[in-house]
PDB file of C-alpha atoms in Angstrom:
ATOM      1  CA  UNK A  25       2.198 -15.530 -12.049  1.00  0.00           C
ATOM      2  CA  UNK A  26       3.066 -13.168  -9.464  1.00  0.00           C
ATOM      3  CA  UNK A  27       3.282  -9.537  -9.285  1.00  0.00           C
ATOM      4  CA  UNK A  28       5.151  -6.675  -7.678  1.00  0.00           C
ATOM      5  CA  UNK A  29       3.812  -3.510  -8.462  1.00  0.00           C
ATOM      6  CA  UNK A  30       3.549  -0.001  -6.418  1.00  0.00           C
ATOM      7  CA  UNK A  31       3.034   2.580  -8.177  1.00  0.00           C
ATOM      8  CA  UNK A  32       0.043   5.375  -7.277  1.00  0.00           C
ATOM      9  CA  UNK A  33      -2.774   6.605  -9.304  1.00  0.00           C
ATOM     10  CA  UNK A  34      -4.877   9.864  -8.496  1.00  0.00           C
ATOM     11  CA  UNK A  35      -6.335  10.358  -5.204  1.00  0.00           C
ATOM     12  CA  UNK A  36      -9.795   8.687  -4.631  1.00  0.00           C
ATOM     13  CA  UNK A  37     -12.274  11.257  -5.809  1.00  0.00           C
ATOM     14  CA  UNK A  38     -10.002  13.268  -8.036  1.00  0.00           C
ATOM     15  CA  UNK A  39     -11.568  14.313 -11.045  1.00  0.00           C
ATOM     16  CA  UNK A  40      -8.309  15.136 -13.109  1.00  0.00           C
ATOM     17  CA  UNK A  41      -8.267  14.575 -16.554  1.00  0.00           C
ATOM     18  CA  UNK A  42      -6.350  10.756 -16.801  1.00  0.00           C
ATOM     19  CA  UNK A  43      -4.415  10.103 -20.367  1.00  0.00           C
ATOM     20  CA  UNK A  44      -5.968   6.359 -21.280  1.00  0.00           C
ATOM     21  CA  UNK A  45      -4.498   7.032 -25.575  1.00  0.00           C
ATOM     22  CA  UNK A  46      -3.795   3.338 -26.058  1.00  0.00           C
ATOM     23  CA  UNK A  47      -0.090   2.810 -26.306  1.00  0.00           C
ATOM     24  CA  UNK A  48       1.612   1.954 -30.000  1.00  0.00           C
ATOM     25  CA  UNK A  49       3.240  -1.456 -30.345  1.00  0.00           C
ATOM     26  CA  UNK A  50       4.751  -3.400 -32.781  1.00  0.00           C
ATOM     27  CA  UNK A  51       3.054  -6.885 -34.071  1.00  0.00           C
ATOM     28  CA  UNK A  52       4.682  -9.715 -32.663  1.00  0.00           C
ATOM     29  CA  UNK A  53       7.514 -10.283 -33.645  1.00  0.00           C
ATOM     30  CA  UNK A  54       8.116  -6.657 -34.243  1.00  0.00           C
ATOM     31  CA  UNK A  55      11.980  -5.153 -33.737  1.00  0.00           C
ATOM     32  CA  UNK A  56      10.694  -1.665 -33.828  1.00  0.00           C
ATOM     33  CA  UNK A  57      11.726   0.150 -30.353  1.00  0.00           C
ATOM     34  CA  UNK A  58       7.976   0.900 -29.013  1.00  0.00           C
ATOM     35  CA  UNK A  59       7.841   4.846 -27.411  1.00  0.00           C
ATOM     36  CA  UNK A  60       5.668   5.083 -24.628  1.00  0.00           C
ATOM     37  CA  UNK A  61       5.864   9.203 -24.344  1.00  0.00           C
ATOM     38  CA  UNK A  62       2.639   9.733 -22.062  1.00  0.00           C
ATOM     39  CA  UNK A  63       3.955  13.687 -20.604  1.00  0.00           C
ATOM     40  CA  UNK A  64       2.300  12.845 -17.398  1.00  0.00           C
ATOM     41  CA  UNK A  65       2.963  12.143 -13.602  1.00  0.00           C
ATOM     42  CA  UNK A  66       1.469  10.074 -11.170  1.00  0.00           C
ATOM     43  CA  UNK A  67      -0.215  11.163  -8.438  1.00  0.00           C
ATOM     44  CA  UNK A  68       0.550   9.878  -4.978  1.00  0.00           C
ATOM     45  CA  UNK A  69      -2.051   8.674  -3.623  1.00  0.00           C
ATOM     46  CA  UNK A  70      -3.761   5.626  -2.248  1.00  0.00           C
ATOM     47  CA  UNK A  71      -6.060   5.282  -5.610  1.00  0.00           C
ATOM     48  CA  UNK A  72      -5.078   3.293  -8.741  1.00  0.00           C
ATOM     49  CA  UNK A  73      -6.816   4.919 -11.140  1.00  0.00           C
ATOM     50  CA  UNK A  74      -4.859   5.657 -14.072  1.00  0.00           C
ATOM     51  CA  UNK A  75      -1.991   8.642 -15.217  1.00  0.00           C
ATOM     52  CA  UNK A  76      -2.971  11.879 -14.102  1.00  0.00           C
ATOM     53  CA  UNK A  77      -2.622  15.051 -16.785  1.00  0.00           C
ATOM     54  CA  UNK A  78       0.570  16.889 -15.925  1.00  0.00           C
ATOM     55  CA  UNK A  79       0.589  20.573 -14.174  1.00  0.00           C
ATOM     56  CA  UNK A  80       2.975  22.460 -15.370  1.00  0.00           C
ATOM     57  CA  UNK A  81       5.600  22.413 -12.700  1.00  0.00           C
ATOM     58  CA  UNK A  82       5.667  18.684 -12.018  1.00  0.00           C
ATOM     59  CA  UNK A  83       8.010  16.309 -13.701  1.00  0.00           C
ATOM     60  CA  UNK A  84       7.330  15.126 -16.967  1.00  0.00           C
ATOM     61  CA  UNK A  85       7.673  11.231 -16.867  1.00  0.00           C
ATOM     62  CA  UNK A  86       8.891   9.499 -19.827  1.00  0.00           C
ATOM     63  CA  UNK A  87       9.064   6.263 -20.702  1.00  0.00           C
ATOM     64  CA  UNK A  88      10.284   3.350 -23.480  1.00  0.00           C
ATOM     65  CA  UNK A  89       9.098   0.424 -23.471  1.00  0.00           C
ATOM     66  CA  UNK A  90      11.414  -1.796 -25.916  1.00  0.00           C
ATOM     67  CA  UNK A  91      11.649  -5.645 -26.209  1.00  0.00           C
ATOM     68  CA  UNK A  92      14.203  -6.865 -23.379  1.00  0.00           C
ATOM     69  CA  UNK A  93      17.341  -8.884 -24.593  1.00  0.00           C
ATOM     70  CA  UNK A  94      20.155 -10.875 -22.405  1.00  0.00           C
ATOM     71  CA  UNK A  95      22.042  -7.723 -22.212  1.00  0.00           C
ATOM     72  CA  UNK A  96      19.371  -5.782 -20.211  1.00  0.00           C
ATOM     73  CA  UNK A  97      19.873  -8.797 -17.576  1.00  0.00           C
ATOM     74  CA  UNK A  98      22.385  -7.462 -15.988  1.00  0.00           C
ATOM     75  CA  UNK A  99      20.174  -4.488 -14.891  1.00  0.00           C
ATOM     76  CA  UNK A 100      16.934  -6.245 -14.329  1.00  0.00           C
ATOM     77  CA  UNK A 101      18.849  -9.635 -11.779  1.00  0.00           C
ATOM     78  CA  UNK A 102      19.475  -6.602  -9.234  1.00  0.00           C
ATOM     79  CA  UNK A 103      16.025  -5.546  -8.733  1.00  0.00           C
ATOM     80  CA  UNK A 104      14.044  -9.466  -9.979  1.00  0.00           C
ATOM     81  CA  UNK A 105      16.047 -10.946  -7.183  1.00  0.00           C
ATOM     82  CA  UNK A 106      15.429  -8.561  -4.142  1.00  0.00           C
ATOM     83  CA  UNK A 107      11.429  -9.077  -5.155  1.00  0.00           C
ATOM     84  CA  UNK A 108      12.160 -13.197  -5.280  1.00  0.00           C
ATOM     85  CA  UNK A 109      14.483 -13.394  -2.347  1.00  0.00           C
ATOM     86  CA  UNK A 110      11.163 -11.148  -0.196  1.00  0.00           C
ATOM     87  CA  UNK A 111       8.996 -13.637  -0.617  1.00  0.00           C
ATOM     88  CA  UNK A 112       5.750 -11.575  -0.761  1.00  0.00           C
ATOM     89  CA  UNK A 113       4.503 -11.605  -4.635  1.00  0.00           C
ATOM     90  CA  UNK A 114       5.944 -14.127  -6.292  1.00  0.00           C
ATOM     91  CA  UNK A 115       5.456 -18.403  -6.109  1.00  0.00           C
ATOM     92  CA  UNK A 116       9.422 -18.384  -7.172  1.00  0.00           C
ATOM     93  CA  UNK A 117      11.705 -20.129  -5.410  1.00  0.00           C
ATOM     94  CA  UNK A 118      13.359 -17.248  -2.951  1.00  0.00           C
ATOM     95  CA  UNK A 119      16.651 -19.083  -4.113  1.00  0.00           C
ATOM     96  CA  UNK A 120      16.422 -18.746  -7.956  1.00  0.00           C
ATOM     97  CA  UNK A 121      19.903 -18.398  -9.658  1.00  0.00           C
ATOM     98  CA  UNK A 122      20.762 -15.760 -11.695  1.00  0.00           C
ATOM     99  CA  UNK A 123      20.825 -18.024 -14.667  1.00  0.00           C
ATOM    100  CA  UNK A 124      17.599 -20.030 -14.194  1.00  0.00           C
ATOM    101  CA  UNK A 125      15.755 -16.490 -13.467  1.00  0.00           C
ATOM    102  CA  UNK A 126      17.142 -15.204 -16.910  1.00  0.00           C
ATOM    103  CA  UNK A 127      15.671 -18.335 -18.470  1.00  0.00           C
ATOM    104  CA  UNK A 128      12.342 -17.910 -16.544  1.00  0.00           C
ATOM    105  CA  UNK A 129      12.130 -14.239 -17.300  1.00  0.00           C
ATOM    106  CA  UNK A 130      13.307 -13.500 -20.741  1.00  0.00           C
ATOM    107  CA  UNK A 131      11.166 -15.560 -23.059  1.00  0.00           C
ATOM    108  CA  UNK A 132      11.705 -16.226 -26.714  1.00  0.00           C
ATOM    109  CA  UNK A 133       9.443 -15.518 -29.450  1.00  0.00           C
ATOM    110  CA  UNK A 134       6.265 -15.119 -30.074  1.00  0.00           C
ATOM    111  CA  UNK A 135       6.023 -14.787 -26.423  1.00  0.00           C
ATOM    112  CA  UNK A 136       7.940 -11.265 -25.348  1.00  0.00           C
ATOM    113  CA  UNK A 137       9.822 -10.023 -22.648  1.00  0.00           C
ATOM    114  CA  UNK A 138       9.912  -6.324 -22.109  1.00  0.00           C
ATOM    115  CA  UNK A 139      11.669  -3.782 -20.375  1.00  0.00           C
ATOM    116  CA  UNK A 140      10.952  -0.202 -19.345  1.00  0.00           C
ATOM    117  CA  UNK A 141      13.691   2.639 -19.308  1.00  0.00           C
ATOM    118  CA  UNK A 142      13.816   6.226 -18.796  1.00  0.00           C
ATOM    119  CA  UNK A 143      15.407   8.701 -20.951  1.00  0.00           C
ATOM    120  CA  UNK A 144      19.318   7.829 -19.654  1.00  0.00           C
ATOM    121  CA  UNK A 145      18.470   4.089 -20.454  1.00  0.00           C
ATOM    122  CA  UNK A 146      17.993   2.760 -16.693  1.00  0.00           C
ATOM    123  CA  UNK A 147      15.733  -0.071 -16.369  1.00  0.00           C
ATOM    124  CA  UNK A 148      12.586   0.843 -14.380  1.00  0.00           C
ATOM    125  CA  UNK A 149      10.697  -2.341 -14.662  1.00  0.00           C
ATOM    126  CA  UNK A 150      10.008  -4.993 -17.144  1.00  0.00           C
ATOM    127  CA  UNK A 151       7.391  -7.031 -18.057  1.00  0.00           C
ATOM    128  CA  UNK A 152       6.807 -10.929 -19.655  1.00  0.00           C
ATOM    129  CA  UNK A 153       3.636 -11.806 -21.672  1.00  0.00           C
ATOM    130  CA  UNK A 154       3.019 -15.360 -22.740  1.00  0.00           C
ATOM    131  CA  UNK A 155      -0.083 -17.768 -23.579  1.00  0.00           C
ATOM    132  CA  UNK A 156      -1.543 -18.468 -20.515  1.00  0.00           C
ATOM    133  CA  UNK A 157      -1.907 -22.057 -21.282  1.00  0.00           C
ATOM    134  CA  UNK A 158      -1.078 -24.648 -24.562  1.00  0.00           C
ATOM    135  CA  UNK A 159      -3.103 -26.563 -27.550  1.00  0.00           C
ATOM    136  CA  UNK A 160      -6.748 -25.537 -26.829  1.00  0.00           C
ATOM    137  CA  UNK A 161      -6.486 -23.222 -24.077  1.00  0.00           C
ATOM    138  CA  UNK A 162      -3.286 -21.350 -26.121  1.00  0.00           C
ATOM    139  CA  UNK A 163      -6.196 -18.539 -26.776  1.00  0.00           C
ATOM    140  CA  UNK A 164      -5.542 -16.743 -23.460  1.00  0.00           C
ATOM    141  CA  UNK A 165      -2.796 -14.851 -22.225  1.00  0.00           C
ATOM    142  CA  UNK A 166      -1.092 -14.246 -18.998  1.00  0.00           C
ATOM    143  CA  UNK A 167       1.562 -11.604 -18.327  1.00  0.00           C
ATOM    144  CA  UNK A 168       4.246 -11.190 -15.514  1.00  0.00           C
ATOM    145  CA  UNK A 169       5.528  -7.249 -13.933  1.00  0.00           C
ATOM    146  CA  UNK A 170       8.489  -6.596 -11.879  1.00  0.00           C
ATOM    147  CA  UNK A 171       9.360  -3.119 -11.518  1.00  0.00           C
ATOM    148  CA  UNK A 172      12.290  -1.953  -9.208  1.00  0.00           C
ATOM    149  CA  UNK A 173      11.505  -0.890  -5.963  1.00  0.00           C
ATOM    150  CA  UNK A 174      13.350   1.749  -6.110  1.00  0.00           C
ATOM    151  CA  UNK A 175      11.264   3.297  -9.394  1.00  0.00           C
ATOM    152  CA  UNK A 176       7.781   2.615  -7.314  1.00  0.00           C
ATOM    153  CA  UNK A 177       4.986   5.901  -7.979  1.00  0.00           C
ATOM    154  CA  UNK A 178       6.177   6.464 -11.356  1.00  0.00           C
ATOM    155  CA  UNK A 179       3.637   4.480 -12.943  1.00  0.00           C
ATOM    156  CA  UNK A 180       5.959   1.841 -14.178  1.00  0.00           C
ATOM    157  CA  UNK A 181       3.423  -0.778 -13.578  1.00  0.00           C
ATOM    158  CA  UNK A 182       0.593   0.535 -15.016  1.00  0.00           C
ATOM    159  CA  UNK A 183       2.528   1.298 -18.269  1.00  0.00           C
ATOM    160  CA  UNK A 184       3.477  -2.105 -18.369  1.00  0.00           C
ATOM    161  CA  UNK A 185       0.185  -3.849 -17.798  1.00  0.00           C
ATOM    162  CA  UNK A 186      -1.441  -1.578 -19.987  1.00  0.00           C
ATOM    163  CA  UNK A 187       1.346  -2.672 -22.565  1.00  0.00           C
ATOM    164  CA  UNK A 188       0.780  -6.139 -21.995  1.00  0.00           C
ATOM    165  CA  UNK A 189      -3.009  -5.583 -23.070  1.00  0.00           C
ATOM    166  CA  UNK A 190      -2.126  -4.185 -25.955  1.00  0.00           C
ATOM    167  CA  UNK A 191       0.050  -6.638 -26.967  1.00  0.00           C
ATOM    168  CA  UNK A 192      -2.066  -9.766 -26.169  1.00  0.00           C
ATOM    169  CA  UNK A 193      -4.974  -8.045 -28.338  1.00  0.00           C
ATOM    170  CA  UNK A 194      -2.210  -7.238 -31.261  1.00  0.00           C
ATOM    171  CA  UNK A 195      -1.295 -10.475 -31.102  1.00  0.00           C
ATOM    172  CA  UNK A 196      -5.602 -12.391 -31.071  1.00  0.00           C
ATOM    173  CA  UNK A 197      -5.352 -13.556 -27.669  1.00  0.00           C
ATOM    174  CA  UNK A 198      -9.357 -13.500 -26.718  1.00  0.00           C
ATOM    175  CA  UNK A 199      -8.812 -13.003 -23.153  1.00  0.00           C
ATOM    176  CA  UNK A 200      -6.013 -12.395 -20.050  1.00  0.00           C
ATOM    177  CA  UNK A 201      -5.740 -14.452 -17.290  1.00  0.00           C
ATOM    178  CA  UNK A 202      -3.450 -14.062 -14.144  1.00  0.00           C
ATOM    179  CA  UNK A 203      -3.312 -17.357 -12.414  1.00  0.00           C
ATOM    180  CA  UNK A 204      -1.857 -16.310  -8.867  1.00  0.00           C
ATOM    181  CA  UNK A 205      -2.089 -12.962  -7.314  1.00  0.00           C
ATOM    182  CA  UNK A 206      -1.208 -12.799  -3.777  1.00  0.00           C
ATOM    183  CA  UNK A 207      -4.445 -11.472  -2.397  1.00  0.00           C
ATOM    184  CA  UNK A 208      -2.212  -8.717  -0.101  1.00  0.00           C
ATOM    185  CA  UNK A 209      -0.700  -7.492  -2.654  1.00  0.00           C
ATOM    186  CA  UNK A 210      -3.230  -4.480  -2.669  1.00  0.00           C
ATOM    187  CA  UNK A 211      -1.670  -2.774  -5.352  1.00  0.00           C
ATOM    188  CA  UNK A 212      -1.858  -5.164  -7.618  1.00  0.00           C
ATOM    189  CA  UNK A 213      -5.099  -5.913  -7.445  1.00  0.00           C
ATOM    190  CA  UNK A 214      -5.847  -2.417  -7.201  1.00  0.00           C
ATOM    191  CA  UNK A 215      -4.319  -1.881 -10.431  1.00  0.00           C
ATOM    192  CA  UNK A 216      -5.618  -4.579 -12.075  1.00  0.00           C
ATOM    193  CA  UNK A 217      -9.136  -4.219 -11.012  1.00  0.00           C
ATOM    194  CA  UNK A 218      -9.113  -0.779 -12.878  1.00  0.00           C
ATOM    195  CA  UNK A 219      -7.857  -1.916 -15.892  1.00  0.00           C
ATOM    196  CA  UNK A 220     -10.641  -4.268 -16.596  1.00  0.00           C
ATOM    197  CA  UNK A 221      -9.340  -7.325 -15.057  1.00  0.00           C
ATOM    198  CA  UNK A 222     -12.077  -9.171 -11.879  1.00  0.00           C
ATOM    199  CA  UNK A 223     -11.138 -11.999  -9.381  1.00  0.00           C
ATOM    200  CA  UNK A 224     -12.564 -14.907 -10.751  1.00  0.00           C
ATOM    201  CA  UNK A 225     -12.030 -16.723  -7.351  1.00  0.00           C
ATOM    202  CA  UNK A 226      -9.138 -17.559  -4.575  1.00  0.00           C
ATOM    203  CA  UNK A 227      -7.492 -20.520  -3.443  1.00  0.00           C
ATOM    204  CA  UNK A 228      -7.687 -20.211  -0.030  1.00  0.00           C
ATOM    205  CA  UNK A 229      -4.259 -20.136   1.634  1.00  0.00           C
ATOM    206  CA  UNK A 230      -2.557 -20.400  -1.677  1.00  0.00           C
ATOM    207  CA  UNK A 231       0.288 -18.787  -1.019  1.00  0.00           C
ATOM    208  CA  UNK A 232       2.651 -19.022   2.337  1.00  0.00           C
ATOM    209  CA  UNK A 233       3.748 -14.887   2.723  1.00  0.00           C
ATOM    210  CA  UNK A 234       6.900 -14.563   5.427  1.00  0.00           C
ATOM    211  CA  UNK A 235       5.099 -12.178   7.161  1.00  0.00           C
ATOM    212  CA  UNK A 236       1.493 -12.807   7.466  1.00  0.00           C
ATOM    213  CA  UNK A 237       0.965 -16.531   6.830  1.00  0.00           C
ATOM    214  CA  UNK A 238      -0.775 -18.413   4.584  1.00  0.00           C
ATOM    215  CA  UNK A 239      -2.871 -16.259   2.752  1.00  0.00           C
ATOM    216  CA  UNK A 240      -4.663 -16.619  -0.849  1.00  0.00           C
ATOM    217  CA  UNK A 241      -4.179 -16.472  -4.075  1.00  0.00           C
ATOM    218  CA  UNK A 242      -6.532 -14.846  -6.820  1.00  0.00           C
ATOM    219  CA  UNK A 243      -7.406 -15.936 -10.366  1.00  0.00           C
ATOM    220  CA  UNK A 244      -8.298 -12.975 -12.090  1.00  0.00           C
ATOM    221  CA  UNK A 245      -9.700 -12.433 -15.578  1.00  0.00           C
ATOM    222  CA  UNK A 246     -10.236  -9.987 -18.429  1.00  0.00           C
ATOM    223  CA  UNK A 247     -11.515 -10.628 -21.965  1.00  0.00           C
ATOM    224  CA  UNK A 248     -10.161  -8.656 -24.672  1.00  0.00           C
TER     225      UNK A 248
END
């Protein structure tokens, strides 16, 4: 499971009113369009701490977070494949096909694949949620987040985790379980860490990054 997520909470210290309203989904299984409409902007800042309460001049974000079909491929391939190709998040092969990378990415029921899109219908990000394991360990879940570079601050990510959640708890998962988190992916972490989630442990040089080496990967953990 790999991540790529860069979106900004509020400033360390800030003591701004954060919206944490859990978000309404469907069951699983559900065809219901699910309406993330959180009137709130994110903060920039080096914190992950959550969505910060609007002022009245900023931009209103607004999000929708539906279930993903093969016809939103088209819009997610750009984006999915300049975060494989990188190398720095994700134990994909940085020469997945468009095809096989559909196949990986959009997953049939009851797992879900997700998307997020802004008023006009753009894809932001998207999101996959799926047991973590089979048979006797089918009781956890794991989740997956891309989210186009181009859309990073918005608090794509965070939406999409926190959907994730929601979903896995909808759906009597006990617990979530991320099996390999690049350890420099700060925000990732960062983000996870204050939803709940802890590092469990790290493989030590799990994970060969272009840039700085072999480096490792965490196992983190929430129960739900």
């Amino acid at each position: 499971m790999g991540d790529h997520l860069t979106d900004y909470g509020p400033a360390p210290g800030d003591t701004t009113t954060t919206n944490t309203a859990p978000l309404s989904i469907d069951k699983p299984g559900g065809d219901r369009a699910d309406r993330l409409d959180r009137r709130c902007a994110p903060a920039r800042g080096a914190g992950e701490k959550g969505w910060r309460a609007p002022h009245p001049n900023r931009h209103h974000m607004r999000m929708l977070i539906r279930e993903a079909t093969a016809e939103d491929w088209p819009a997610i391939w750009p984006f999915f494949h300049e975060i494989v190709t990188a190398g720095e998040t994700f134990t994909y092969p940085t020469d997945l096909g468009r095809d096989t990378g559909r196949d990986w990415w959009l997953l049939p029921p009851p797992n879900r694949t997700v998307v997020a899109v802004d008023d006009a219908g753009k894809v932001l990000g998207t999101a996959k949620m799926n047991n973590n394991q089979s048979g006797n360990g089918s009781h956890v879940a794991s989740a997956s987040y891309m989210v186009d570079p181009a859309c990073s601050g918005q608090g794509v990510g965070r939406a999409l985790c926190a959907y994730t959640l929601e979903w896995a708890r909808a759906a009597g998962f006990r617990a979530m379980q991320f099996n390999a988190v690049v350890e420099t992916n700060a925000h990732a972490v960062k983000l996870y860490g204050s939803l709940g989630f802890e590092v469990l442990g790290t493989v030590p040089e799990g994970f060969l990054h272009p840039t700085k080496g072999y480096v490792g990967l965490h196992v983190m953990y929430r129960a739900l």
